[in-house]
Short mmCIF file of C-alpha atoms in Angstrom, two decimals:
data_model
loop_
_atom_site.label_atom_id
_atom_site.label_comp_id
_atom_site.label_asym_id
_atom_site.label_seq_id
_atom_site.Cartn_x
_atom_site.Cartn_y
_atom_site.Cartn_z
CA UNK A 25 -15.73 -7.24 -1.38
CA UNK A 26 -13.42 -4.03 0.65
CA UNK A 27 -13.16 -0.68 -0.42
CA UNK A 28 -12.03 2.73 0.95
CA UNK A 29 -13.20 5.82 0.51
CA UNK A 30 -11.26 8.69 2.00
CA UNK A 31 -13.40 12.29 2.05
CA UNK A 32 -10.99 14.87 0.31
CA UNK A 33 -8.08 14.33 -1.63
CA UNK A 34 -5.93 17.48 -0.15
CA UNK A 35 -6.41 19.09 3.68
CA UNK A 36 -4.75 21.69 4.93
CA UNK A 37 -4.11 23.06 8.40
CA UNK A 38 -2.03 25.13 10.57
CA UNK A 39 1.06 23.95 12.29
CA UNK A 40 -0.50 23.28 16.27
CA UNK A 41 -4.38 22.69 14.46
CA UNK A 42 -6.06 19.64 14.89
CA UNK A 43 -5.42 17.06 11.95
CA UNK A 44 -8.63 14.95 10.91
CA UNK A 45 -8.61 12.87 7.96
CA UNK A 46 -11.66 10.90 6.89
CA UNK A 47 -11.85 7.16 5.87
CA UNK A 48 -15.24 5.37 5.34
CA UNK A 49 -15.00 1.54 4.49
CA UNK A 50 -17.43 -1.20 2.73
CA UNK A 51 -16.95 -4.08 4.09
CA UNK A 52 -19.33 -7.69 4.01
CA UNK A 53 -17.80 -8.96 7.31
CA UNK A 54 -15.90 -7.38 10.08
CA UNK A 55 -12.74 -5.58 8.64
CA UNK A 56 -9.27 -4.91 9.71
CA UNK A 57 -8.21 -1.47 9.05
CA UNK A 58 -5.25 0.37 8.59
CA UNK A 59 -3.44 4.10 7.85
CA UNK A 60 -0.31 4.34 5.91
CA UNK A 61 1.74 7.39 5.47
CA UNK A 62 4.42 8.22 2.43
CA UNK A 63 6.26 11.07 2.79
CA UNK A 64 8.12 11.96 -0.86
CA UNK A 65 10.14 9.26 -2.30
CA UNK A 66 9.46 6.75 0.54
CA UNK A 67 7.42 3.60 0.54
CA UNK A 68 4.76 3.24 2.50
CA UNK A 69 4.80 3.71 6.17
CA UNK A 70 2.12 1.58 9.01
CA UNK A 71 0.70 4.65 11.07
CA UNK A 72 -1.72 2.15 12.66
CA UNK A 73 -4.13 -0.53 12.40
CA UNK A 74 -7.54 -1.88 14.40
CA UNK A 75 -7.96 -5.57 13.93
CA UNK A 76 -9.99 -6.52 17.28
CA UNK A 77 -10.77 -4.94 20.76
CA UNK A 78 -10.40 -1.44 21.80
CA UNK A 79 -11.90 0.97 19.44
CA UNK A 80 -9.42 3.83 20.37
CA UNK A 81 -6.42 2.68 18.35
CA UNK A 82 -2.98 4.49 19.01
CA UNK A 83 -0.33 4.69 16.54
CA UNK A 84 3.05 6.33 16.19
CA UNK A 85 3.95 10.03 15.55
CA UNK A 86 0.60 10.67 18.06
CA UNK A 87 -1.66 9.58 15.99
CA UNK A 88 -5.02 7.73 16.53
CA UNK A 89 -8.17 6.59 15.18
CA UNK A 90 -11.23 5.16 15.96
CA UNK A 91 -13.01 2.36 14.16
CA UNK A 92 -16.85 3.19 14.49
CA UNK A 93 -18.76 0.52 12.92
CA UNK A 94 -22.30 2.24 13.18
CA UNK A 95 -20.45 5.10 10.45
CA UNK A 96 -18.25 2.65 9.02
CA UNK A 97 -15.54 5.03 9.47
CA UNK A 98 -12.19 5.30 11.03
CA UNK A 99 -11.02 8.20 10.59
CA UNK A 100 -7.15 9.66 11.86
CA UNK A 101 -6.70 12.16 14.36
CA UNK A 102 -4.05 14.43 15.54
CA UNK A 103 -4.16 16.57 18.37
CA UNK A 104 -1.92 19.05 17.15
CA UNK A 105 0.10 19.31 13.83
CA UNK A 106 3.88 19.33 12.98
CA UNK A 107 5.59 20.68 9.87
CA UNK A 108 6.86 17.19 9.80
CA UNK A 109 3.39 15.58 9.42
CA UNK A 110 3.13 16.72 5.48
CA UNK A 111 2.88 13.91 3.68
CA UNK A 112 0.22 11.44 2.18
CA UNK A 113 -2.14 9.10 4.14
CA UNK A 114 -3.44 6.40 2.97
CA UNK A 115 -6.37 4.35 4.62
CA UNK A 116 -6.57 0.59 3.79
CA UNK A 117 -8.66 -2.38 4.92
CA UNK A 118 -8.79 -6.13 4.39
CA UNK A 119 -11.98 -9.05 5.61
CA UNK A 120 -10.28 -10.15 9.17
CA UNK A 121 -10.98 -13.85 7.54
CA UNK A 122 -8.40 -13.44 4.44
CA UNK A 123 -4.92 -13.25 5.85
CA UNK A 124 -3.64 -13.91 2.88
CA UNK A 125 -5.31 -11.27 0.11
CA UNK A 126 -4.33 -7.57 -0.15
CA UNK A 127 -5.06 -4.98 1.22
CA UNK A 128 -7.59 -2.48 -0.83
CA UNK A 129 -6.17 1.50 -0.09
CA UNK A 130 -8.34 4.82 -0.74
CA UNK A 131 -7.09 7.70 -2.88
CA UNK A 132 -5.06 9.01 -0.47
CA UNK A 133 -5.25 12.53 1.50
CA UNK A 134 -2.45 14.92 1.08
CA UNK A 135 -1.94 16.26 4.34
CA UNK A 136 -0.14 19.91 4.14
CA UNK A 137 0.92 22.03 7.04
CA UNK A 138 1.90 25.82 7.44
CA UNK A 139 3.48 28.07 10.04
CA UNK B 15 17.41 -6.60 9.07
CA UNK B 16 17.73 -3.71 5.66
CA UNK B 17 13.74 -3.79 5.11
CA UNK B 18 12.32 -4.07 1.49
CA UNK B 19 14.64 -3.22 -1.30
CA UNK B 20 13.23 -2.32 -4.98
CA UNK B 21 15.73 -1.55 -7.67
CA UNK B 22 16.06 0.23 -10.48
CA UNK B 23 13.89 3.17 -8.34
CA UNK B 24 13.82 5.01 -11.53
CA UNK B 25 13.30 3.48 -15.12
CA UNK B 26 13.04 5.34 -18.25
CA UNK B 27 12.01 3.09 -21.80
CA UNK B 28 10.91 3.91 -24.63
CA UNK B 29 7.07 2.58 -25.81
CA UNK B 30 7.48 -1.09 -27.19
CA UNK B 31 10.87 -2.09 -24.60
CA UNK B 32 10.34 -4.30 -21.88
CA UNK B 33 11.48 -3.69 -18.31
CA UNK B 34 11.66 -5.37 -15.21
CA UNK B 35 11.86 -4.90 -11.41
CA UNK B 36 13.01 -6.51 -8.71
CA UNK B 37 12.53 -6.35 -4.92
CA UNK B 38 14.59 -8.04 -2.10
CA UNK B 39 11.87 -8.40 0.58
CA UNK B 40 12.72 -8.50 4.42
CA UNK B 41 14.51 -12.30 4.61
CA UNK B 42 11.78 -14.03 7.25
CA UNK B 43 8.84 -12.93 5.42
CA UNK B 44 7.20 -15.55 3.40
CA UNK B 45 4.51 -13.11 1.72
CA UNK B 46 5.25 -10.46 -0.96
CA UNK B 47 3.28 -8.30 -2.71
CA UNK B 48 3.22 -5.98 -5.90
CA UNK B 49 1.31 -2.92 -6.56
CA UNK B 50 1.18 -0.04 -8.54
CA UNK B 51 0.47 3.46 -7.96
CA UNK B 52 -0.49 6.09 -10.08
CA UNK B 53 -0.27 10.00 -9.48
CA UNK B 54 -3.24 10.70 -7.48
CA UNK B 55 -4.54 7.06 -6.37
CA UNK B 56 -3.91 4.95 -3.78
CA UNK B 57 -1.88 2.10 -4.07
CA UNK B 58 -3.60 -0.65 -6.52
CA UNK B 59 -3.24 -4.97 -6.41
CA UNK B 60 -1.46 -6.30 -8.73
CA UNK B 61 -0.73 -9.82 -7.13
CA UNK B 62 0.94 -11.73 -4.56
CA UNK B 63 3.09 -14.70 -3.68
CA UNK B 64 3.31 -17.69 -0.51
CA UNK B 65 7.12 -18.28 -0.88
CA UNK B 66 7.36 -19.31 -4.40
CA UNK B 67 3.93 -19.36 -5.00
CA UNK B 68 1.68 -16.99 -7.20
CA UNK B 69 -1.65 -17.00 -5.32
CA UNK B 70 -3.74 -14.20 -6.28
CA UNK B 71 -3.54 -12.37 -9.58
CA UNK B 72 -5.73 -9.02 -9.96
CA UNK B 73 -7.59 -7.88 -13.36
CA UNK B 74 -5.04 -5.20 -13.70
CA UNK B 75 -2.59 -7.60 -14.03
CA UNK B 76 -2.86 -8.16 -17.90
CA UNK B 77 -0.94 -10.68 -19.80
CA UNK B 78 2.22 -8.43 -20.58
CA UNK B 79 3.01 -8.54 -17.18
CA UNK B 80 4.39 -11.31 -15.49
CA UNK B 81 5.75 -11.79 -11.70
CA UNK B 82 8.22 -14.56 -10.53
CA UNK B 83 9.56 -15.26 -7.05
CA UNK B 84 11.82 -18.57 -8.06
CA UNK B 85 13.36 -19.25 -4.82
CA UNK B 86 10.25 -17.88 -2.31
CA UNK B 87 13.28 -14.99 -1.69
CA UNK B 88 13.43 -12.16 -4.43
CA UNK B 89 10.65 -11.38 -6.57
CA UNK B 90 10.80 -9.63 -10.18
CA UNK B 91 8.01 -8.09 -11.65
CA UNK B 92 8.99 -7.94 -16.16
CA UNK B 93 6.47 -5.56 -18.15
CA UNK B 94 6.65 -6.76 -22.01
CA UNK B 95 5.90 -4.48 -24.76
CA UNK B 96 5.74 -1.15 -22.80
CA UNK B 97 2.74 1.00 -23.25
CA UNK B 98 2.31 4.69 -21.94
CA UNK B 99 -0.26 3.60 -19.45
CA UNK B 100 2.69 1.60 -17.55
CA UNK B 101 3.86 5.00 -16.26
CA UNK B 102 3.82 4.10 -12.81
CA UNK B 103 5.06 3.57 -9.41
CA UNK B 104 5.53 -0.10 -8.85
CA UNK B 105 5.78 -1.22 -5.14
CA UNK B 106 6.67 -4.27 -3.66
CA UNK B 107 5.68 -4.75 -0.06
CA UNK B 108 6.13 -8.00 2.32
CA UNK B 109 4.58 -9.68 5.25
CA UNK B 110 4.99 -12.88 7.72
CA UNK B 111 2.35 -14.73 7.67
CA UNK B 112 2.07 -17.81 10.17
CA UNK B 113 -0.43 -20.38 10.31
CA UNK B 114 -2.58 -19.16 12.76
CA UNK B 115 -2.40 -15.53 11.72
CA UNK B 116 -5.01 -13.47 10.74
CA UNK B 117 -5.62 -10.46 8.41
CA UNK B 118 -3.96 -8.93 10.58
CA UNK B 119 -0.24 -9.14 9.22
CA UNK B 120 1.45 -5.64 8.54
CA UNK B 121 2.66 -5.23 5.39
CA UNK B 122 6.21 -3.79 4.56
CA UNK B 123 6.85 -1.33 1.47
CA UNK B 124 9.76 -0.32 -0.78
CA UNK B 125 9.86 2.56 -1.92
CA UNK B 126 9.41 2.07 -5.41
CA UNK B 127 10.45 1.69 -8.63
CA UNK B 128 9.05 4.77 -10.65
CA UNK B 129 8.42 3.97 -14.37
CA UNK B 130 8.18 6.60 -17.32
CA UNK B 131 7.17 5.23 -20.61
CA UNK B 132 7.77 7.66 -23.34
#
């Protein structure tokens, strides 16, 4: 069986300050991963996803993450943040065998963002 | 191509009514999903459909609640016999899914249909 754990339910930076948000995954074979965003009112929103190959995974708004499977963590990075980035971000992750089942999502991370 | 549509987005009943939701998913996909999300947690499985068919059904999905997709096109989700734990956000998502895809298929959200049961 997946899960998702995501390390803080509410972070807070400075507009320009590095954004890190934490996801650590259980997973019995190799995983595909995933980080969804939902800004107020909004569905859910694909920031990015690592199913196989590079490590480094790029996704939009200039977001990344890396998929470490030593920590079995990949956790979302931001060089520098935007009033625009406040919003929740979810991390999900489903076996790379079962195309067909969900995906199982964290908690979620509230993300906020001052001057 | 209008993405995933969910109506009504907001539903107010009272404790004992039944309700039900429906979501228009994007027209090629042949997968579609339903979750719901409570204030605070992330987005939870309720169960899922292959065009018409209902293949996976979570534990949370108890027998007051029942899911259709008739055609393999729209998809309703009914709640019978409202309780106050129903307050939720329900979300339909989709997904195209070939035959040589992997887990790798993105999935697609509405945004919602926001219970309150009072």
């Amino acid at each position: 069986a997946q899960s998702v754990t995501q390390l803080g339910s509410h972070v807070s930076v400075s507009e320009g300050a590095l954004v890190l948000l934490r996801c650590n995954y259980s997973s019995s074979v190799p995983p595909y991963l995933f980080w969804y965003v939902q800004y107020p009112n909004q569905g859910l929103q694909l920031l990015l996803k690592y199913t196989t190959g590079a490590t480094l995974v790029k996704g939009i708004n200039g977001f990344e993450a890396e998929f470490k499977k030593s920590e079995t963590s990949f956790h979302l990075t931001k060089p520098s943040a935007h009033m625009s980035d406040a919003a929740e971000y979810f991390c999900a992750v489903r076996a790379f065998n079962q195309a067909g089942t969900a995906l199982i999502f964290g908690k979620g991370t509230t993300l906020s963002v001052s001057s | 191509d209008t993405g995933v549509s969910q109506n009504p987005r907001h539903k107010i009943t009272k404790r004992g009514q039944n309700v039900t939701f429906r979501c228009d998913p994007i027209s090629e996909h042949n997968r579609l999903y339903w979750y719901r999300q409570t204030l605070g947690q992330g987005p939870e499985f309720l169960t899922y459909f292959q065009n018409e068919a209902q293949l996976e059904k979570s534990r949370l999905l108890s027998d007051r609640f029942s899911a259709e997709r008739p055609k393999g096109s729209f998809s309703t989700l009914e709640i019978q016999r409202t309780e106050q734990g129903d307050s939720a956000m329900y979300l339909c998502a989709s997904s195209l899914v070939s035959g040589g895809s992997s887990g790798a298929n993105v999935l697609t959200f509405g945004a919602g249909s926001r219970l309150t049961v009072l």
